């Protein structure tokens, strides 16, 4: 449950990105206004603050967007089902500059027939960028859904370099 979190909004080239933590681990990372953006409110226990962990997340994001860092590395504690957790761990194995498909992720987790549920799990990723769901493409290599919007997904893949030829 995404409540009782400390959060910090961070300016990025793609808009404000909000990181949230609890108990020394990131619980969330979203672009403002994206699909599944949580209802941030004091009534739900959300508190805007700058902690050491959130400062490090901001530092890493600045370095990533500045082209100085390719892999974000923070303690993560996303909340989801066991299946979702399995998919998100597999996503974290996809290196910067590379992509995968929903079908390949399904095979990677030992559930080759589950590419649709894998796609749904990718879409529900609550720690965008740190769990690099933007690196998942359709089986034919096409850009498909991204909770932050396809324009951001295209930008992120271009930024990471490998997909530049496909999306110029």
Tab-separated table of C-alpha atoms in Angstrom:
chain	number	residue	atom	x	y	z
A	1	UNK	CA	0.000	0.000	0.000
A	2	UNK	CA	1.457	3.304	-1.075
A	3	UNK	CA	0.872	5.305	2.088
A	4	UNK	CA	3.056	6.757	4.822
A	5	UNK	CA	5.770	7.683	2.335
A	6	UNK	CA	8.357	10.416	2.187
A	7	UNK	CA	8.558	11.885	-1.313
A	8	UNK	CA	10.610	14.313	-3.351
A	9	UNK	CA	9.716	15.864	-6.725
A	10	UNK	CA	12.692	16.087	-9.112
A	11	UNK	CA	12.870	18.184	-12.264
A	12	UNK	CA	13.944	16.148	-15.309
A	13	UNK	CA	14.043	16.842	-19.061
A	14	UNK	CA	10.800	14.827	-19.290
A	15	UNK	CA	8.927	16.694	-16.569
A	16	UNK	CA	8.701	16.349	-12.820
A	17	UNK	CA	9.542	12.871	-11.551
A	18	UNK	CA	8.442	11.988	-8.014
A	19	UNK	CA	10.425	9.486	-5.957
A	20	UNK	CA	9.040	8.049	-2.734
A	21	UNK	CA	10.603	5.989	0.014
A	22	UNK	CA	9.786	4.174	3.194
A	23	UNK	CA	12.104	2.302	5.534
A	24	UNK	CA	15.260	2.995	3.502
A	25	UNK	CA	14.046	1.743	0.109
A	26	UNK	CA	12.371	3.308	-2.906
A	27	UNK	CA	8.696	2.414	-3.061
A	28	UNK	CA	7.791	4.545	-6.035
A	29	UNK	CA	8.959	6.611	-8.962
A	30	UNK	CA	6.508	8.298	-11.323
A	31	UNK	CA	6.295	11.142	-13.786
A	32	UNK	CA	3.672	13.606	-12.556
A	33	UNK	CA	0.341	12.856	-14.166
A	34	UNK	CA	1.296	9.493	-15.616
A	35	UNK	CA	-1.088	6.561	-15.551
A	36	UNK	CA	-1.290	5.102	-12.021
A	37	UNK	CA	0.196	8.264	-10.478
A	38	UNK	CA	-0.725	7.944	-6.799
A	39	UNK	CA	-2.936	10.334	-4.882
A	40	UNK	CA	-0.276	12.129	-2.865
A	41	UNK	CA	-1.785	13.688	0.226
A	42	UNK	CA	-0.987	14.334	3.866
A	43	UNK	CA	-4.171	12.403	4.738
A	44	UNK	CA	-2.589	9.267	3.227
A	45	UNK	CA	0.562	9.892	5.250
A	46	UNK	CA	2.652	11.334	2.414
A	47	UNK	CA	5.283	13.830	3.556
A	48	UNK	CA	7.459	15.933	1.284
A	49	UNK	CA	11.047	15.801	2.544
A	50	UNK	CA	14.638	15.386	1.490
A	51	UNK	CA	16.207	12.263	2.969
A	52	UNK	CA	19.654	10.846	2.211
A	53	UNK	CA	18.051	8.134	0.069
A	54	UNK	CA	15.921	10.581	-1.913
A	55	UNK	CA	18.929	12.891	-2.393
A	56	UNK	CA	20.847	9.915	-3.812
A	57	UNK	CA	17.920	9.068	-6.105
A	58	UNK	CA	17.934	12.686	-7.336
A	59	UNK	CA	21.716	12.577	-7.838
A	60	UNK	CA	21.458	9.354	-9.844
A	61	UNK	CA	18.586	10.694	-11.955
A	62	UNK	CA	20.538	13.891	-12.699
A	63	UNK	CA	23.553	11.789	-13.725
A	64	UNK	CA	21.358	9.473	-15.829
A	65	UNK	CA	19.667	12.343	-17.668
A	66	UNK	CA	23.053	14.065	-18.023
A	67	UNK	CA	24.471	10.992	-19.778
A	68	UNK	CA	26.967	10.243	-16.983
A	69	UNK	CA	25.199	7.158	-15.586
A	70	UNK	CA	23.574	4.304	-17.472
A	71	UNK	CA	22.230	2.081	-14.656
A	72	UNK	CA	20.289	3.425	-11.694
A	73	UNK	CA	21.136	1.508	-8.532
A	74	UNK	CA	19.052	2.061	-5.424
A	75	UNK	CA	17.499	-0.176	-2.777
A	76	UNK	CA	14.053	-0.972	-4.202
A	77	UNK	CA	10.953	-2.330	-2.499
A	78	UNK	CA	8.116	-2.248	-5.033
A	79	UNK	CA	4.764	-3.496	-3.817
A	80	UNK	CA	2.964	-6.036	-5.961
A	81	UNK	CA	2.019	-9.663	-6.394
A	82	UNK	CA	4.653	-12.403	-6.507
A	83	UNK	CA	4.180	-12.586	-10.283
A	84	UNK	CA	4.659	-8.824	-10.683
A	85	UNK	CA	7.770	-8.928	-8.496
A	86	UNK	CA	9.201	-11.697	-10.683
A	87	UNK	CA	8.595	-9.647	-13.845
A	88	UNK	CA	10.092	-6.498	-12.300
A	89	UNK	CA	13.241	-8.379	-11.248
A	90	UNK	CA	13.587	-9.645	-14.829
A	91	UNK	CA	13.222	-6.077	-16.140
A	92	UNK	CA	16.073	-4.973	-13.885
A	93	UNK	CA	18.322	-7.448	-15.726
A	94	UNK	CA	17.880	-5.618	-19.060
A	95	UNK	CA	20.959	-3.394	-19.456
A	96	UNK	CA	20.828	0.222	-20.535
A	97	UNK	CA	20.968	0.525	-24.314
A	98	UNK	CA	19.230	-2.810	-24.788
A	99	UNK	CA	15.588	-3.772	-25.048
A	100	UNK	CA	13.505	-6.869	-24.538
A	101	UNK	CA	10.014	-7.953	-25.476
A	102	UNK	CA	7.087	-9.006	-23.336
A	103	UNK	CA	7.394	-12.502	-24.808
A	104	UNK	CA	11.114	-12.653	-23.950
A	105	UNK	CA	10.342	-11.529	-20.392
A	106	UNK	CA	7.695	-14.263	-20.154
A	107	UNK	CA	10.281	-16.842	-21.259
A	108	UNK	CA	12.859	-15.384	-18.835
A	109	UNK	CA	10.554	-15.973	-15.877
A	110	UNK	CA	9.659	-19.485	-17.022
A	111	UNK	CA	6.110	-18.613	-18.144
A	112	UNK	CA	6.408	-18.444	-21.969
A	113	UNK	CA	2.649	-18.376	-22.511
A	114	UNK	CA	2.125	-15.462	-20.087
A	115	UNK	CA	3.193	-12.553	-22.302
A	116	UNK	CA	-0.114	-10.707	-21.783
A	117	UNK	CA	0.063	-10.935	-17.957
A	118	UNK	CA	3.745	-9.956	-18.224
A	119	UNK	CA	2.697	-6.865	-20.198
A	120	UNK	CA	0.160	-6.016	-17.511
A	121	UNK	CA	2.811	-6.422	-14.789
A	122	UNK	CA	5.231	-4.202	-16.715
A	123	UNK	CA	2.492	-1.567	-16.959
A	124	UNK	CA	1.902	-1.646	-13.195
A	125	UNK	CA	5.562	-1.061	-12.340
A	126	UNK	CA	5.514	1.519	-9.547
A	127	UNK	CA	9.206	2.464	-9.730
A	128	UNK	CA	9.657	3.757	-13.276
A	129	UNK	CA	13.211	4.336	-14.509
A	130	UNK	CA	14.726	2.432	-11.562
A	131	UNK	CA	12.830	-0.652	-12.774
A	132	UNK	CA	13.364	0.055	-16.483
A	133	UNK	CA	9.968	-0.842	-17.932
A	134	UNK	CA	10.622	1.522	-20.854
A	135	UNK	CA	13.010	-1.151	-22.219
A	136	UNK	CA	10.125	-3.572	-22.935
A	137	UNK	CA	8.842	-3.556	-26.524
A	138	UNK	CA	6.207	-5.425	-28.482
A	139	UNK	CA	7.242	-8.736	-30.063
A	140	UNK	CA	7.756	-7.028	-33.425
A	141	UNK	CA	9.991	-4.375	-31.839
A	142	UNK	CA	7.269	-1.724	-31.778
A	143	UNK	CA	6.795	0.823	-29.049
A	144	UNK	CA	3.849	-0.248	-26.978
A	145	UNK	CA	2.222	1.103	-23.839
A	146	UNK	CA	4.180	3.032	-21.261
A	147	UNK	CA	2.455	4.525	-18.230
A	148	UNK	CA	4.563	7.685	-18.657
A	149	UNK	CA	3.487	8.042	-22.295
A	150	UNK	CA	4.998	6.803	-25.557
A	151	UNK	CA	6.822	10.091	-26.200
A	152	UNK	CA	8.743	9.635	-22.947
A	153	UNK	CA	9.436	5.981	-23.750
A	154	UNK	CA	10.840	6.970	-27.159
A	155	UNK	CA	12.965	9.708	-25.543
A	156	UNK	CA	14.339	7.315	-22.909
A	157	UNK	CA	15.274	4.674	-25.495
A	158	UNK	CA	16.888	7.321	-27.690
A	159	UNK	CA	18.744	8.681	-24.661
A	160	UNK	CA	20.084	5.233	-23.870
A	161	UNK	CA	21.374	5.102	-27.424
A	162	UNK	CA	20.622	1.779	-29.007
A	163	UNK	CA	17.164	2.512	-30.406
A	164	UNK	CA	18.020	5.860	-31.996
A	165	UNK	CA	17.845	4.440	-35.543
A	166	UNK	CA	14.369	3.022	-35.013
A	167	UNK	CA	12.661	6.069	-33.598
A	168	UNK	CA	14.253	9.111	-35.318
